[in-house]
Amino acid sequence: MLKDELIANNPLGVFKKAANGNDAPPRMGLVISRPGLGKTAILVQIALDNMLHDRQVMHISVGQNIGKTKSWYDDIMADIATGASQEEIMAVKDEISRNRMIMTFNAATFNRPKLEERLNDLIQQDIFKPVCLVIDGLDFAKIDRRLLEDMRDMQRASKLSIWFSAVIHRETPGEIADLDLFDTVLSLDPDDQGDGKIFLNTIKDSTGCVEEGKIMRLDPTSMVVWG
Amino acid sequence: MKRDLEKVRNIGISAHIDSGKTTLTERILFYTDKIHAIHEVRGKDGVGATMDSMELEKERGITIQSAATYCNWDGYDVNIIDTPGHVDFTIEVERALRVLDGAVLILCSVGGVQSQSITVNRQMTRYKVPRIVFINKCDRTGANPDRVTGQIREKLKLNAVPMQIPIGLEGDLVGVVDLVKMRAIYYEGDNGEIIREDDIPVELQAQADEKREELLDAASMFSDDLMESILDGGDVPTDLIMSAVRRGTLALEMVPVFIGSAYKNKGVQALLDSVISYLPAPKEIENIALDLNNNEEEKVLSNDPDAPLVCLAFKLEDGRYGQLTYVRTYQGTLQKGDVIINNRTGKKVKIGRLVRMHSNEMEEIDVAGPGDIVALFGVDCASGDTFTSADICMSMSSMHVPAPVISLAIKPVDNKTSDNMSKALNRFTKEDPTFRTFVDHETGDTIVSGMGELHLEVYIERMKREYDAEVVAGAPQVAYRETITKKAEFNYTHKKQTGGSGQFGRVGGYMEPLEEGEYEFVDKIVGGVIPREFISSCDKGFTASLNKGALAGFPVTGVRCVINDGASHSVDSSDVAFQLAAKGAFKEGYFKAGPVLMEPIMKVVVEGPTEFQGGIMGSINQRRGMIIGTLEEGDYTVIESEVPLSEMFGYSTVLRSLTQGKAEFTMEFARYNPVPKGIVDDVIAEIKKRRDKK
């Protein structure tokens, strides 16, 4: 079945199990890179992995509209399911899209109380109960540490996994001062040789799922992680 | 006399419902001396606005059909199409856009860009219509043209450039500052007909300077001369700015934004000036037709009055004098007494009367040239037909027509009504391709189908008012479909060989889901086990089975039937025998092929104050809806979702009471999806119960 194949073939599945075999604890994760290397694609693949496991994901898009965010999922889904029939892809997509909700905010209006209010609205009415949030498009250069600390508190209190993406302008992740707030930090780096290859480096993982320094590769055309 | 095509503008006025399109058109007609008194849409004088020509429109205060009207401003001929704003009438909007050269997109200064404006804007982009924006209702409490301009950039992705700033807002609105001429314009007199120009008020000077800078920045992208003039310093010539803005607008890369209040008579004349200045003349737009004599090759039409005629019938109306057909000429000349050809039917048509329409009044004319929008009398045709002169055979490219998603049964109250109802249905189906009708042979009911509840309601009302045909309408029914999900084999023998002439036919093969299309028949018979002459009988048998699926009696789509085996009898096999064998084979295979019931899923967009977000999401969830996403914008939230149509009946009432009438929604067909397993039995039982009742 296509769904099982997709789960089995996803290299990002490594973040689900700790080295001791237990389920990985909820985490606060961060994907960093220079612009255009595929941060959103990584977040979408993390979200898709959850959705395929019938776990609900809230995709929070700061500054991007619903249609564009949705098309990211459609494109990545088509890329990871290469070889499957259109019908099979549609069936899986129909099934798992119930596990995703997109929420878009203006950069200026995004904050913890607002997000929490929206989430509680959904959870209390039994409309949607996410186990993972992916937050894409937040400008780390403009937000202050308080917001991230708030989000960290919220993540611990609600036992949700929260993944962020952040743009860096130099090769070094040191540009982001708040790395200490994250359990896992992944970095997308282009190959030094300039031959178009992109690597996904695990800079930090305190949940014990992945060894620090583990490198995965990204298909530069589809931005899908190969493993 | 040859007309100067430079001096013609065909424009549409298009926008969200209740943003004041009809009021604006009314004012335009007043200022262009076409009408002599102003009547409000929901006015106390009970006359209603002139463009809302149908009684029903006047009563509901909404525009249903786009009436074409002609006026003259500053020596320019302006044809205006007033288009409906409700999404159920989208085909009307699309058809109007097809024949227009430019459009005015009206937005409410309080409501801003709402979901219907997004739909209309998308349609304008599809038909490459250059547009200008008029932010109306600046007299209303909460008016904020700056916010709306921001929304145009963000939500409509248009390069919106303000051309004016308001002098006063809300109740204090008295005029506008023209950022091109840098003058204040005041609208005075009872009906705003007295225009007074003055210096810019001191308190607005700084804001005006800043906005003019922005305007010059944006416009200079389209003119090197303007850029140079700005860099040289000193006064920038007005005509240089205007021609740069015009160039940007025609290239669809810039959208000039004007402001005002049609209701309070502010800013309308300036908008008319801008229609002349910034929207295209017919010859500035490239129109393409398909040459039917040349394998439908695309041909650019010439706008030449001496070229062979090409014109498009884009709207029909039934008036006192018979059918009135609105046509737009693209090239050549339409002359009273000419004989033209309807390229769909091949029939010759003689032009009797030719008129220019001003809402319900008309002006007789003898000749119409390229770019004109006129009406013909007594021409039998359907909406969307192309007429040409006898020496060419062209068709304007076909329009995108969505399939109806909702139907209901109607019954005339008496025999007399029955005739009128038929006449009305005949007319409406010709006028509107999304409105369809047929007779259900089992129940004998007349079924009408269309794009939404309101769409059908309006036609039922029109039957009563215009044709005196009162009908009883049943509950709206969802247009379900059936399809199969897996491959299944069949091998069926139809045999009746006892007494009289016998019947024999065996059909073997398989059926499988078809990814695209409704039905496909594949003949893989080898060795003549089914004789050639009976192959088409098998096809007929399968086709007949598609009309009514065995699961719940709905049409079956997405099936490929392949025959690869069979048997015949030299005497007893016949066309009928093989048709019956194929029907039996279909039935046999169908249940093995995992048949499912499919329901129309609608894209539902709800907009409302953020405080009601939770409630709105709850209401969607209760309706088996899937929330795709939410978008927060200040105090407003937009919720995008997909909801089965069967769950949407009466939603407007629910939403109103849930949000104190502050939220609204639009709905359009998205796709067909299988009815979930958990409820499919209930749905089928309900459908059967309803049928039994009949």
PDB file of N, CA and C in Angstrom, chain B residues 316-325 353 362 376-379 427 467:
ATOM      1  N   LEU B 316     -28.884  36.825 -23.915  1.00  0.00           N
ATOM      2  CA  LEU B 316     -30.231  36.866 -24.508  1.00  0.00           C
ATOM      3  C   LEU B 316     -31.204  37.365 -23.462  1.00  0.00           C
ATOM      4  N   GLU B 317     -32.188  38.056 -23.938  1.00  0.00           N
ATOM      5  CA  GLU B 317     -33.238  38.490 -23.024  1.00  0.00           C
ATOM      6  C   GLU B 317     -34.557  38.354 -23.750  1.00  0.00           C
ATOM      7  N   ASP B 318     -35.583  38.011 -23.009  1.00  0.00           N
ATOM      8  CA  ASP B 318     -36.894  37.883 -23.628  1.00  0.00           C
ATOM      9  C   ASP B 318     -37.689  39.126 -23.286  1.00  0.00           C
ATOM     10  N   GLY B 319     -37.974  39.905 -24.280  1.00  0.00           N
ATOM     11  CA  GLY B 319     -38.707  41.143 -24.012  1.00  0.00           C
ATOM     12  C   GLY B 319     -40.101  41.104 -24.619  1.00  0.00           C
ATOM     13  N   ARG B 320     -40.737  42.228 -24.604  1.00  0.00           N
ATOM     14  CA  ARG B 320     -42.092  42.333 -25.155  1.00  0.00           C
ATOM     15  C   ARG B 320     -42.115  42.034 -26.646  1.00  0.00           C
ATOM     16  N   TYR B 321     -41.010  42.335 -27.328  1.00  0.00           N
ATOM     17  CA  TYR B 321     -41.008  42.183 -28.781  1.00  0.00           C
ATOM     18  C   TYR B 321     -40.282  40.914 -29.221  1.00  0.00           C
ATOM     19  N   GLY B 322     -40.178  39.940 -28.380  1.00  0.00           N
ATOM     20  CA  GLY B 322     -39.483  38.712 -28.750  1.00  0.00           C
ATOM     21  C   GLY B 322     -38.077  38.708 -28.174  1.00  0.00           C
ATOM     22  N   GLN B 323     -37.254  37.803 -28.728  1.00  0.00           N
ATOM     23  CA  GLN B 323     -35.910  37.650 -28.157  1.00  0.00           C
ATOM     24  C   GLN B 323     -34.993  38.811 -28.520  1.00  0.00           C
ATOM     25  N   LEU B 324     -34.326  39.303 -27.509  1.00  0.00           N
ATOM     26  CA  LEU B 324     -33.370  40.382 -27.699  1.00  0.00           C
ATOM     27  C   LEU B 324     -31.990  39.753 -27.508  1.00  0.00           C
ATOM     28  N   THR B 325     -31.137  39.886 -28.510  1.00  0.00           N
ATOM     29  CA  THR B 325     -29.819  39.255 -28.443  1.00  0.00           C
ATOM     30  C   THR B 325     -28.743  40.333 -28.359  1.00  0.00           C
ATOM     31  N   ARG B 353     -34.074  44.620 -36.734  1.00  0.00           N
ATOM     32  CA  ARG B 353     -33.823  45.865 -36.000  1.00  0.00           C
ATOM     33  C   ARG B 353     -32.516  45.769 -35.228  1.00  0.00           C
ATOM     34  N   MET B 362     -34.514  51.800 -25.453  1.00  0.00           N
ATOM     35  CA  MET B 362     -33.584  51.475 -26.538  1.00  0.00           C
ATOM     36  C   MET B 362     -33.565  52.556 -27.606  1.00  0.00           C
ATOM     37  N   LEU B 376     -29.867  42.801 -31.067  1.00  0.00           N
ATOM     38  CA  LEU B 376     -30.608  42.459 -32.279  1.00  0.00           C
ATOM     39  C   LEU B 376     -31.974  41.938 -31.872  1.00  0.00           C
ATOM     40  N   PHE B 377     -32.948  42.166 -32.730  1.00  0.00           N
ATOM     41  CA  PHE B 377     -34.295  41.657 -32.451  1.00  0.00           C
ATOM     42  C   PHE B 377     -34.589  40.412 -33.272  1.00  0.00           C
ATOM     43  N   GLY B 378     -35.352  39.527 -32.686  1.00  0.00           N
ATOM     44  CA  GLY B 378     -35.908  38.398 -33.410  1.00  0.00           C
ATOM     45  C   GLY B 378     -34.882  37.454 -34.017  1.00  0.00           C
ATOM     46  N   VAL B 379     -33.704  37.351 -33.424  1.00  0.00           N
ATOM     47  CA  VAL B 379     -32.706  36.411 -33.947  1.00  0.00           C
ATOM     48  C   VAL B 379     -32.741  35.162 -33.077  1.00  0.00           C
ATOM     49  N   ARG B 427     -36.347  29.436 -22.633  1.00  0.00           N
ATOM     50  CA  ARG B 427     -35.624  30.698 -22.684  1.00  0.00           C
ATOM     51  C   ARG B 427     -34.418  30.682 -21.739  1.00  0.00           C
ATOM     52  N   TYR B 467     -43.271  35.021 -16.682  1.00  0.00           N
ATOM     53  CA  TYR B 467     -44.052  34.114 -17.530  1.00  0.00           C
ATOM     54  C   TYR B 467     -45.375  33.702 -16.887  1.00  0.00           C
TER      55      TYR B 467
END
